[in-house]
Coordinates of C-alpha atoms in Angstrom, one line a residue:
M128 CA 0.0 0.0 0.0
A129 CA 2.7 2.5 1.0
N130 CA 4.6 2.0 -2.3
E131 CA 1.4 2.5 -4.3
T132 CA 0.8 6.0 -2.9
L133 CA 4.3 7.4 -3.3
P134 CA 4.6 10.4 -5.7
K135 CA 4.9 9.4 -9.3
W136 CA 6.7 11.3 -12.1
W137 CA 3.3 11.8 -13.8
K138 CA 1.8 13.4 -10.8
E139 CA 4.4 16.2 -11.0
A140 CA 4.1 16.6 -14.8
T141 CA 2.6 19.3 -16.9
V142 CA 1.5 17.9 -20.2
Y143 CA 1.8 19.8 -23.5
Q144 CA -0.5 18.6 -26.2
I145 CA 0.5 18.7 -29.8
Y146 CA -1.7 18.4 -32.9
P147 CA 0.7 17.3 -35.6
A148 CA -1.1 18.8 -38.7
S149 CA -1.0 22.3 -37.1
F150 CA 2.1 22.5 -35.0
K151 CA 5.1 23.0 -37.4
D152 CA 5.7 22.2 -41.1
S153 CA 9.4 21.2 -41.8
N154 CA 9.2 20.5 -45.5
G155 CA 7.0 23.3 -47.0
D156 CA 4.0 21.3 -48.0
G157 CA 1.6 23.3 -45.8
L158 CA 1.0 20.5 -43.3
G159 CA 2.7 20.0 -40.0
D160 CA 4.9 17.0 -39.4
I161 CA 7.0 14.9 -37.0
P162 CA 10.3 16.6 -37.9
G163 CA 8.6 20.0 -37.3
I164 CA 7.8 18.9 -33.8
S165 CA 11.3 17.8 -33.2
S166 CA 12.5 21.2 -34.4
K167 CA 10.5 22.9 -31.5
L168 CA 11.5 20.7 -28.7
D169 CA 13.7 23.4 -27.1
Y170 CA 10.8 25.8 -27.2
I171 CA 8.6 23.2 -25.4
R172 CA 11.3 22.4 -22.8
D173 CA 11.8 26.1 -22.1
L174 CA 8.1 26.6 -21.4
G175 CA 8.6 24.5 -18.3
V176 CA 6.5 21.5 -19.2
N177 CA 7.9 18.0 -18.9
V178 CA 5.6 15.7 -21.0
I179 CA 4.5 16.1 -24.5
W180 CA 1.4 14.3 -25.9
I181 CA 1.3 13.7 -29.6
C182 CA -2.1 13.3 -31.2
P183 CA -2.4 10.5 -33.8
F184 CA 0.3 10.4 -36.4
Y185 CA -0.4 6.9 -37.5
K186 CA -1.2 5.7 -41.1
S187 CA -4.7 6.9 -41.8
P188 CA -7.0 8.0 -44.6
Q189 CA -7.7 11.0 -42.4
Y190 CA -11.5 11.2 -42.4
D191 CA -11.3 12.2 -38.8
M192 CA -7.8 13.8 -38.7
G193 CA -6.0 10.5 -37.8
Y194 CA -8.5 9.2 -35.3
D195 CA -9.3 6.7 -38.0
I196 CA -6.2 4.5 -37.9
A197 CA -5.3 2.1 -40.7
D198 CA -2.1 0.8 -39.2
Y199 CA -1.0 1.3 -35.7
Q200 CA 2.6 0.7 -36.4
D201 CA 3.1 2.9 -39.4
V202 CA 3.1 6.7 -39.9
H203 CA 0.9 8.8 -42.0
A204 CA 3.3 9.5 -44.9
P205 CA 2.8 13.3 -45.0
Y206 CA 3.8 13.5 -41.3
G207 CA 7.1 11.6 -41.9
S208 CA 8.6 8.2 -41.3
K209 CA 9.1 5.7 -38.4
A210 CA 12.6 6.9 -38.2
D211 CA 11.3 10.4 -37.6
V212 CA 9.1 9.1 -34.8
D213 CA 12.2 7.3 -33.3
A214 CA 14.2 10.5 -33.5
L215 CA 11.3 12.5 -31.8
I216 CA 11.2 10.0 -28.9
A217 CA 15.0 10.2 -28.5
G218 CA 15.1 14.0 -28.8
T219 CA 12.4 14.4 -26.2
H220 CA 14.2 12.1 -23.7
A221 CA 17.5 13.8 -24.4
R222 CA 15.9 17.0 -23.1
G223 CA 14.8 15.4 -19.9
M224 CA 11.1 15.2 -21.0
K225 CA 8.7 12.4 -21.4
I226 CA 6.5 11.6 -24.4
I227 CA 3.1 10.0 -24.7
F228 CA 1.1 9.0 -27.7
D229 CA -2.6 8.8 -28.5
L230 CA -4.1 5.3 -28.2
V231 CA -7.3 4.9 -30.3
V232 CA -8.6 1.4 -30.0
N233 CA -12.3 1.7 -29.6
H234 CA -12.4 1.7 -33.4
T235 CA -10.1 1.5 -36.4
S236 CA -10.3 3.0 -39.9
H237 CA -12.4 1.1 -42.3
E238 CA -9.2 0.8 -44.3
H239 CA -7.5 -1.2 -41.6
A240 CA -6.6 -4.7 -42.7
W241 CA -8.6 -6.2 -39.8
F242 CA -11.8 -4.5 -41.0
Q243 CA -11.1 -5.2 -44.7
E244 CA -10.8 -9.0 -43.7
S245 CA -13.8 -8.7 -41.4
R246 CA -16.2 -7.4 -44.1
R247 CA -14.9 -9.9 -46.7
S248 CA -17.7 -12.4 -45.9
R249 CA -19.8 -13.5 -43.0
D250 CA -17.5 -16.6 -42.7
S251 CA -14.3 -14.5 -42.4
P252 CA -12.1 -15.5 -39.4
K253 CA -12.1 -11.8 -38.5
R254 CA -15.9 -11.3 -38.8
D255 CA -16.3 -11.0 -35.1
W256 CA -13.4 -8.6 -34.7
Y257 CA -16.1 -5.9 -35.2
M258 CA -19.7 -5.5 -34.2
W259 CA -21.9 -6.9 -37.0
R260 CA -25.7 -7.2 -36.7
P261 CA -28.6 -8.2 -39.0
A262 CA -31.2 -5.7 -40.0
K263 CA -34.6 -5.3 -38.3
V264 CA -37.6 -5.3 -40.5
V265 CA -40.3 -2.7 -39.7
D266 CA -43.3 -2.4 -41.9
G267 CA -41.6 -4.4 -44.5
K268 CA -38.6 -2.2 -44.6
R269 CA -35.0 -2.8 -43.6
V270 CA -33.9 -0.7 -40.6
P271 CA -30.8 -0.6 -38.3
P272 CA -30.7 -2.6 -35.1
N273 CA -31.6 0.4 -33.0
N274 CA -32.2 4.2 -33.1
W275 CA -28.8 5.5 -31.7
R276 CA -27.4 8.6 -33.2
S277 CA -23.7 8.6 -34.1
N278 CA -21.5 11.2 -32.5
F279 CA -21.0 12.6 -36.0
G280 CA -24.7 12.5 -37.0
G281 CA -26.9 9.8 -38.6
S282 CA -27.2 6.3 -37.4
V283 CA -24.5 4.3 -35.5
W284 CA -25.1 1.5 -37.9
E285 CA -23.9 1.3 -41.6
W286 CA -25.3 -1.2 -44.0
D287 CA -22.8 -3.4 -45.8
E288 CA -24.3 -4.4 -49.1
P289 CA -22.0 -7.4 -49.9
T290 CA -22.5 -9.2 -46.6
Q291 CA -26.0 -7.9 -45.9
E292 CA -25.4 -6.8 -42.4
Y293 CA -24.9 -3.6 -40.4
Y294 CA -21.7 -2.7 -38.6
L295 CA -21.5 -0.4 -35.6
H296 CA -19.6 2.9 -35.6
Y297 CA -20.1 5.3 -32.6
F298 CA -18.3 7.9 -34.6
A299 CA -17.9 8.3 -38.4
V300 CA -19.0 5.7 -40.9
Q301 CA -15.2 5.3 -41.6
Q302 CA -14.5 4.3 -38.0
P303 CA -16.0 0.8 -37.3
D304 CA -16.0 -0.2 -33.6
L305 CA -13.8 -3.1 -32.5
N306 CA -15.4 -6.0 -30.7
W307 CA -13.7 -6.0 -27.4
E308 CA -15.8 -9.0 -26.3
N309 CA -13.4 -11.1 -28.4
P310 CA -10.3 -11.9 -26.4
V311 CA -8.3 -12.4 -29.6
V312 CA -9.1 -8.8 -30.6
R313 CA -7.9 -7.5 -27.2
K314 CA -4.6 -9.5 -27.5
A315 CA -4.1 -8.0 -31.0
V316 CA -4.7 -4.5 -29.7
Y317 CA -2.3 -4.9 -26.8
A318 CA 0.5 -6.3 -29.1
T319 CA 0.2 -4.1 -32.0
A320 CA -1.1 -0.7 -30.7
V321 CA 0.2 -0.6 -27.1
N322 CA 3.2 -2.7 -26.3
Y323 CA 4.8 -2.1 -29.6
W324 CA 5.3 1.6 -28.7
L325 CA 6.0 1.0 -25.1
D326 CA 8.9 -1.2 -26.2
K327 CA 10.1 1.7 -28.3
G328 CA 10.4 3.8 -25.2
V329 CA 7.1 5.7 -25.2
D330 CA 6.2 6.9 -21.7
G331 CA 2.5 6.1 -21.9
F332 CA -0.7 7.1 -23.6
R333 CA -3.7 9.4 -23.6
I334 CA -6.4 6.8 -24.3
D335 CA -9.2 7.9 -26.6
T336 CA -12.8 7.1 -25.6
V337 CA -11.5 4.7 -22.9
N338 CA -14.9 4.0 -21.4
M339 CA -16.6 3.0 -24.7
Y340 CA -15.0 -0.5 -25.2
S341 CA -17.7 -2.6 -23.5
K342 CA -21.0 -2.4 -25.3
F343 CA -24.5 -2.9 -24.1
L344 CA -25.0 -5.9 -26.4
D345 CA -28.8 -5.8 -26.3
F346 CA -28.5 -2.4 -28.0
P347 CA -31.8 -1.0 -26.7
D348 CA -33.5 1.9 -28.4
A349 CA -32.8 5.3 -26.8
A350 CA -35.6 7.6 -25.6
V351 CA -37.0 9.8 -28.4
V352 CA -36.0 13.4 -27.6
D353 CA -36.1 14.7 -31.2
P354 CA -39.1 13.4 -33.2
S355 CA -37.8 15.1 -36.3
T356 CA -35.2 12.5 -36.8
P357 CA -35.0 8.7 -36.4
W358 CA -31.6 9.0 -34.7
Q359 CA -31.6 9.8 -31.0
P360 CA -28.8 10.7 -28.6
A361 CA -27.7 7.6 -26.7
D362 CA -24.9 8.8 -24.4
K363 CA -25.8 6.6 -21.5
Y364 CA -25.4 3.5 -23.7
Y365 CA -22.1 4.6 -25.4
S366 CA -20.1 4.5 -22.2
N367 CA -19.4 2.4 -19.1
G368 CA -20.7 -1.0 -20.4
P369 CA -20.9 -4.1 -18.2
R370 CA -17.4 -5.5 -18.8
L371 CA -15.5 -2.2 -19.0
H372 CA -13.6 -2.4 -15.8
E373 CA -12.7 -6.0 -16.5
F374 CA -11.2 -5.0 -19.9
L375 CA -9.3 -2.0 -18.4
K376 CA -7.8 -4.2 -15.6
E377 CA -6.7 -6.6 -18.3
M378 CA -5.1 -3.9 -20.4
H379 CA -3.3 -2.5 -17.3
R380 CA -2.0 -6.0 -16.4
E381 CA -0.9 -6.9 -20.0
C382 CA 0.6 -3.6 -20.9
F383 CA 1.0 -0.7 -18.4
S384 CA 2.1 -2.6 -15.3
K385 CA 5.2 -3.8 -17.2
Y386 CA 6.6 -0.3 -17.6
D387 CA 7.0 3.0 -15.7
V388 CA 4.4 4.8 -17.8
V389 CA 1.2 6.8 -17.5
S390 CA -2.2 6.0 -18.7
I391 CA -4.7 9.0 -19.2
G392 CA -8.1 7.9 -20.2
E393 CA -10.7 10.0 -22.0
C394 CA -13.8 9.4 -20.0
P395 CA -17.0 11.1 -21.4
N396 CA -20.5 10.7 -20.0
T397 CA -19.3 10.1 -16.4
P398 CA -19.9 13.3 -14.4
N399 CA -20.1 11.8 -10.9
F400 CA -16.8 11.5 -9.2
K401 CA -17.9 8.3 -7.4
D402 CA -18.3 6.7 -10.9
V403 CA -14.9 8.1 -11.9
L404 CA -13.0 6.9 -8.9
P405 CA -13.0 3.2 -9.9
F406 CA -11.1 4.1 -13.0
V407 CA -8.3 6.0 -11.2
S408 CA -8.0 4.4 -7.8
T409 CA -4.5 3.0 -7.4
Q410 CA -5.9 -0.1 -5.8
E411 CA -8.1 -0.9 -8.8
K412 CA -5.1 -0.9 -11.3
E413 CA -6.9 0.4 -14.3
L414 CA -5.8 4.0 -15.3
D415 CA -3.7 6.7 -13.6
M416 CA -6.1 9.5 -14.4
V417 CA -9.0 10.5 -16.7
I418 CA -9.9 13.4 -18.8
Q419 CA -13.5 14.4 -18.1
F420 CA -15.9 16.5 -20.2
D421 CA -18.0 18.4 -17.8
L422 CA -16.1 21.6 -17.9
A423 CA -15.3 21.3 -21.6
S424 CA -19.0 20.9 -22.4
L425 CA -20.2 23.7 -20.0
D426 CA -21.2 26.0 -22.9
H427 CA -22.4 23.2 -25.2
G428 CA -26.0 22.3 -25.8
G429 CA -27.3 18.7 -26.1
G430 CA -29.6 16.8 -28.4
E431 CA -29.0 16.6 -32.1
L432 CA -27.1 19.9 -32.3
R433 CA -24.4 19.2 -29.9
L434 CA -22.4 22.3 -30.9
W435 CA -25.3 24.4 -29.9
R436 CA -24.0 27.1 -27.6
R437 CA -25.6 27.9 -24.3
D438 CA -24.7 30.5 -21.7
W439 CA -22.6 29.2 -18.8
K440 CA -22.5 30.2 -15.2
L441 CA -19.4 30.6 -13.0
H442 CA -21.1 28.7 -10.1
L443 CA -21.2 25.6 -12.4
F444 CA -17.6 26.1 -13.5
K445 CA -16.6 26.1 -9.8
A446 CA -18.7 23.1 -8.9
I447 CA -17.2 21.0 -11.7
T448 CA -13.7 22.1 -10.6
E449 CA -14.4 21.1 -7.1
D450 CA -15.8 17.7 -8.1
A451 CA -12.6 17.0 -10.1
Q452 CA -10.3 18.1 -7.3
I453 CA -11.9 15.7 -4.9
L454 CA -10.2 12.9 -6.8
A455 CA -6.8 14.0 -5.7
I456 CA -7.3 14.0 -2.0
P457 CA -5.0 11.4 -0.3
E458 CA -7.8 9.2 1.1
H459 CA -9.0 8.5 -2.4
D460 CA -5.6 7.2 -3.5
A461 CA -6.3 8.5 -6.9
W462 CA -5.3 11.4 -9.2
C463 CA -6.9 13.9 -11.6
T464 CA -6.3 16.1 -14.6
T465 CA -7.1 19.8 -15.3
Y466 CA -7.5 21.3 -18.8
L467 CA -9.3 24.1 -20.6
E468 CA -8.3 23.4 -24.1
N469 CA -7.5 20.5 -26.4
H470 CA -8.0 19.4 -30.1
D471 CA -11.7 18.9 -29.5
Q472 CA -12.4 22.3 -27.9
A473 CA -12.6 25.9 -29.0
R474 CA -10.0 28.3 -27.5
S475 CA -10.5 29.0 -23.8
V476 CA -9.9 32.7 -23.9
S477 CA -12.8 33.2 -26.3
R478 CA -15.0 30.9 -24.2
F479 CA -14.2 31.5 -20.6
G480 CA -12.3 34.8 -20.8
S481 CA -12.5 37.6 -23.3
D482 CA -10.8 37.9 -26.7
A483 CA -11.6 41.6 -26.9
P484 CA -8.3 43.4 -27.5
Q485 CA -8.4 45.3 -24.2
F486 CA -8.9 42.1 -22.2
R487 CA -7.3 39.3 -24.1
V488 CA -3.9 39.2 -22.4
Q489 CA -5.1 39.5 -18.8
S490 CA -7.9 37.0 -19.3
A491 CA -5.5 34.5 -20.8
K492 CA -3.2 34.9 -17.8
M493 CA -6.2 34.7 -15.5
L494 CA -7.2 31.3 -17.0
A495 CA -3.5 30.2 -16.8
T496 CA -3.6 31.0 -13.1
Y497 CA -6.7 28.8 -12.7
L498 CA -5.1 26.0 -14.7
L499 CA -1.7 25.8 -13.0
T500 CA -2.7 26.3 -9.4
L501 CA -5.0 23.3 -9.2
S502 CA -4.0 19.9 -7.8
G503 CA -3.4 17.1 -10.3
T504 CA -1.8 17.1 -13.7
P505 CA -2.5 20.0 -16.0
I506 CA -2.6 19.7 -19.8
V507 CA -1.7 22.8 -21.9
Y508 CA -2.7 22.7 -25.5
Q509 CA -0.5 24.1 -28.2
G510 CA -1.0 27.9 -28.5
E511 CA -2.8 28.1 -25.2
E512 CA 0.4 29.4 -23.7
L513 CA 0.3 32.3 -26.2
G514 CA -3.3 33.1 -25.5
M515 CA -4.5 32.1 -29.0
V516 CA -8.1 32.8 -29.7
N517 CA -11.0 31.6 -31.9
M518 CA -11.1 32.2 -35.6
P519 CA -12.9 35.5 -36.5
R520 CA -16.6 35.5 -36.9
S521 CA -16.1 37.0 -40.3
W522 CA -14.9 33.7 -41.6
D523 CA -17.4 31.6 -43.6
V524 CA -18.1 28.4 -41.6
E525 CA -19.0 26.4 -44.7
K526 CA -15.7 27.3 -46.5
E527 CA -13.1 27.7 -43.7
Y528 CA -14.1 25.1 -41.2
K529 CA -12.7 21.6 -42.0
D530 CA -13.7 19.3 -39.1
L531 CA -16.0 16.4 -39.8
N532 CA -18.0 17.2 -36.7
T533 CA -18.6 20.7 -37.9
V534 CA -19.5 19.6 -41.4
D535 CA -22.1 17.2 -39.9
Y536 CA -23.4 19.8 -37.5
M537 CA -24.0 22.3 -40.4
R538 CA -25.8 19.6 -42.4
E539 CA -28.1 18.9 -39.4
L540 CA -28.5 22.6 -38.7
R541 CA -29.8 23.3 -42.2
R542 CA -32.1 20.3 -42.0
I543 CA -33.6 21.3 -38.7
A544 CA -33.6 25.1 -39.3
G545 CA -35.2 24.9 -42.8
D546 CA -36.4 28.4 -43.6
D547 CA -36.0 29.7 -40.1
K548 CA -33.3 32.3 -40.7
D549 CA -33.0 33.2 -37.0
M550 CA -32.3 29.6 -36.0
L551 CA -29.8 29.2 -38.8
E552 CA -28.0 32.4 -37.7
K553 CA -28.0 31.2 -34.1
G554 CA -26.6 27.8 -35.1
I555 CA -23.8 29.4 -37.1
Y556 CA -22.9 31.5 -34.2
S557 CA -22.7 28.5 -32.0
A558 CA -20.1 26.9 -34.4
Q559 CA -18.2 30.1 -34.4
M560 CA -18.0 29.9 -30.6
T561 CA -17.6 26.1 -29.9
A562 CA -16.4 24.2 -33.0
R563 CA -13.4 22.0 -32.7
D564 CA -11.9 23.8 -35.7
H565 CA -10.8 26.7 -33.6
S566 CA -8.1 24.7 -31.9
R567 CA -6.8 23.3 -35.2
T568 CA -5.6 26.5 -37.0
P569 CA -1.8 26.5 -37.5
M570 CA 0.5 27.4 -34.5
Q571 CA 1.4 31.1 -34.6
W572 CA 5.2 31.1 -34.4
D573 CA 5.9 34.6 -35.7
S574 CA 4.4 37.4 -37.8
S575 CA 5.8 36.3 -41.1
P576 CA 3.5 34.9 -43.8
N577 CA 1.5 32.0 -42.5
A578 CA 2.7 32.7 -39.0
G579 CA 6.0 31.0 -39.5
F580 CA 4.2 27.7 -39.5
T581 CA 5.2 26.8 -43.1
T582 CA 7.1 28.2 -46.0
A583 CA 4.3 27.0 -48.4
K584 CA 1.9 29.6 -49.8
Q585 CA -1.1 27.4 -49.0
T586 CA -1.7 25.8 -45.5
W587 CA -3.9 22.8 -45.0
M588 CA -6.1 25.0 -42.8
R589 CA -6.2 28.8 -42.9
V590 CA -4.0 30.6 -40.4
N591 CA -5.9 32.7 -37.8
D592 CA -5.8 36.4 -38.7
S593 CA -4.6 37.1 -35.2
F594 CA -1.0 35.8 -35.8
T595 CA 0.4 39.3 -36.4
E596 CA -0.5 40.2 -32.8
I597 CA -0.4 36.8 -31.1
N598 CA 2.8 34.8 -31.9
A599 CA 5.6 33.1 -30.0
A600 CA 8.4 35.2 -31.5
A601 CA 6.9 38.5 -30.3
Q602 CA 6.1 37.1 -26.9
E603 CA 9.6 35.7 -26.4
Q604 CA 10.8 39.3 -26.4
D605 CA 8.1 40.6 -24.0
G606 CA 8.5 40.0 -20.3
S607 CA 4.8 40.8 -19.7
S608 CA 3.5 38.4 -22.4
V609 CA 1.1 35.5 -21.9
L610 CA 4.1 33.2 -22.7
A611 CA 6.3 34.7 -20.0
F612 CA 3.4 34.4 -17.5
Y613 CA 3.0 30.7 -18.3
R614 CA 6.7 30.1 -17.7
T615 CA 6.7 32.0 -14.5
L616 CA 3.6 30.1 -13.2
L617 CA 5.1 26.7 -14.2
K618 CA 8.3 27.6 -12.2
L619 CA 6.1 28.6 -9.2
R620 CA 4.0 25.4 -9.5
H621 CA 7.2 23.4 -8.9
T622 CA 8.7 25.7 -6.4
Y623 CA 5.6 25.3 -4.3
K624 CA 4.7 21.9 -5.5
Q625 CA 3.3 20.7 -2.1
L626 CA 0.7 23.4 -2.4
F627 CA -0.1 23.6 -6.0
I628 CA 0.4 20.0 -7.2
Y629 CA -0.5 18.0 -4.0
G630 CA -2.4 20.6 -1.9
S631 CA -6.0 20.3 -0.8
F632 CA -8.5 22.5 -2.6
E633 CA -11.0 24.6 -0.6
L634 CA -13.5 26.7 -2.6
S635 CA -14.9 29.9 -1.1
E636 CA -18.0 31.7 -2.2
P637 CA -19.4 29.0 -4.5
D638 CA -22.4 31.0 -5.6
N639 CA -20.5 34.2 -6.6
E640 CA -21.0 34.6 -10.3
D641 CA -18.2 37.1 -10.9
T642 CA -15.1 35.8 -9.0
M643 CA -13.6 32.5 -8.1
T644 CA -11.7 32.3 -4.8
F645 CA -10.0 29.1 -3.5
I646 CA -7.4 28.1 -1.0
K647 CA -4.7 25.5 -1.6
R648 CA -3.5 24.0 1.6
H649 CA -0.6 21.7 2.7
E650 CA -0.2 21.2 6.4
E651 CA 0.3 24.7 7.9
D652 CA 1.0 26.3 4.6
N653 CA -1.7 27.8 2.3
A654 CA -2.1 29.8 -0.8
L655 CA -5.1 32.0 -1.8
V656 CA -6.1 32.2 -5.5
L657 CA -8.3 35.0 -6.7
L658 CA -9.8 35.1 -10.2
N659 CA -12.0 37.8 -11.7
F660 CA -14.1 36.3 -14.6
T661 CA -15.6 39.6 -15.6
K662 CA -14.8 42.8 -17.5
D663 CA -15.7 44.9 -14.4
D664 CA -14.0 45.7 -11.1
Q665 CA -15.0 43.2 -8.4
P666 CA -14.6 43.4 -4.6
F667 CA -12.9 40.6 -2.7
V668 CA -12.1 39.7 0.9
V669 CA -9.5 37.3 2.2
P670 CA -11.4 34.2 3.5
S671 CA -11.2 33.7 7.3
R672 CA -10.0 30.2 6.6
F673 CA -6.7 31.6 5.2
K674 CA -4.1 31.0 7.8
G675 CA -1.3 33.6 8.4
R676 CA -0.5 36.9 6.9
P677 CA -1.2 37.0 3.1
E678 CA 1.7 37.9 0.9
L679 CA 1.2 38.6 -2.8
L680 CA 3.1 36.0 -4.8
I681 CA 2.1 36.9 -8.3
S682 CA -0.6 38.9 -10.2
N683 CA -1.4 39.2 -13.9
L684 CA -1.4 43.0 -13.6
P685 CA 1.5 45.2 -12.7
T686 CA -0.1 46.8 -9.6
A687 CA -2.7 45.4 -7.2
Q688 CA -5.5 47.5 -5.6
K689 CA -6.6 46.8 -2.0
H690 CA -9.9 44.8 -1.8
V691 CA -10.6 45.2 -5.6
L692 CA -9.9 42.9 -8.5
R693 CA -9.7 44.7 -11.9
P694 CA -11.2 43.2 -15.0
Y695 CA -9.9 39.5 -15.5
E696 CA -7.3 40.0 -12.7
A697 CA -5.7 37.0 -11.2
R698 CA -3.7 37.0 -7.9
I699 CA -2.0 34.4 -5.8
Y700 CA -1.3 35.1 -2.2
I701 CA 0.8 32.8 0.1
N702 CA 1.1 33.0 3.9
H703 CA 4.1 34.9 4.8
D704 CA 5.9 32.0 6.6
A705 CA 5.1 29.3 4.1
K706 CA 7.7 26.5 4.1
T707 CA 6.4 24.4 1.3
M708 CA 9.1 24.6 -1.3
T709 CA 10.4 22.1 -3.9
N710 CA 12.2 20.0 -1.3
G711 CA 9.0 19.7 0.7
V712 CA 10.6 21.1 3.9

């Protein structure tokens, strides 16, 4: 027991997520690549992070930007070669950092050799490697086995004419779900997709849709919430099936337990911390931590139009934060992650702060303060450390947005809106606020053409117009930049690691809709974090639970006013005699 609860390297990590297509192009073809990532390893190290997470780079037809994998052991040719990946692993380790990859094994590409064999005939030896089902007949017509809606629109079932059956796909038609009920499939996944890379020195995985492997095999119909379409949201059936924990324990035993690595599971549709705890409890031996969706979905609607934007309230933001922080308290023997951005989310400054010119910098710093003072392992997405923002609303959603999810959303929006121009306009605004495309514009390295991302005239996706003002080169020279603030916060996080990494979280004023106040505590030491989420001055008081005399550690503004937080101001106070430093004494 004692050995299980000791600090792990991944508990003291800050993860930097990289989207290969948009990070850095090394060969001038307009698309990011693996050598481009290697060329920026010093930049990443100097930021102060110590783990990089690479989104899928595997061989893929790219219907869903690499999350449709055709070969787990090969590289998407435009991204580079296997030798380039080996060099990236070595270069990361040489700089004292760790590297983790994306593990996508709920589904494969329809071009994967396994699926090609599976659909060859009903007698194929790999037929039951995927989820095949016969049609139902209703009123003399062929219909899918149930009414579930795919995450990308339409039915989760696709008819295969040659073999006269449907196959299951929770996501795109081109992403058939594997049959984890088959032990031969599981062994093949462990050997080809997991242990192959761990043997090459990879330090772990972020695991895509980790709680979707076990299916509810009776495939019941979902409740009808949208009578205008036959396909209904079925979130409660997609996740946390009856054999899920059995499968995850087996994967841990057959793969992760043999190496000193980290496993970070993407865990949607699981908002209650009591349901999350079995995934991450050390004693259960399944995963080290999970990525939850509650905060990321705070401003998203539900139903058919999942990008539909809704207003969010700060008291909910706080409550979600508090629930996640509970996982990291010592008696749970577990761990948590914190993030505001990733490849599936719009930019946090535009969503939770303000991208207005007068507030952009301080709101980006305020959100950074939130992210890097919470317990657990934070994840920083590429460009977040620069305060990158959403694409301008002047851009045409139909022409400039590339993501399959957005394309499907716009098709559904037009079907549902019909001639209702107000609904169509509202729906387009929703995409302009929450679409995944916003995080996928090229990284803004400098103010040269195409933001220094590429020497090509044409980029795979348009560069955000903000690159002349928001770019790494300019911020490198500016001690008051968002980038400089991230570097300072990351140093403070490790200087006071017992408070900010391991410390307990105590929320004050949970119903205050303007400011967020919390205390981080370790033994007799405590820090006070104050965050103004508005464009107006807001009063504050030091909570009575703060012990000792507060001393200002850092603020995102050059001067601090007594008892007043200015627009999007962030402050960290620490008790004057705090002893919690890097060495823990």
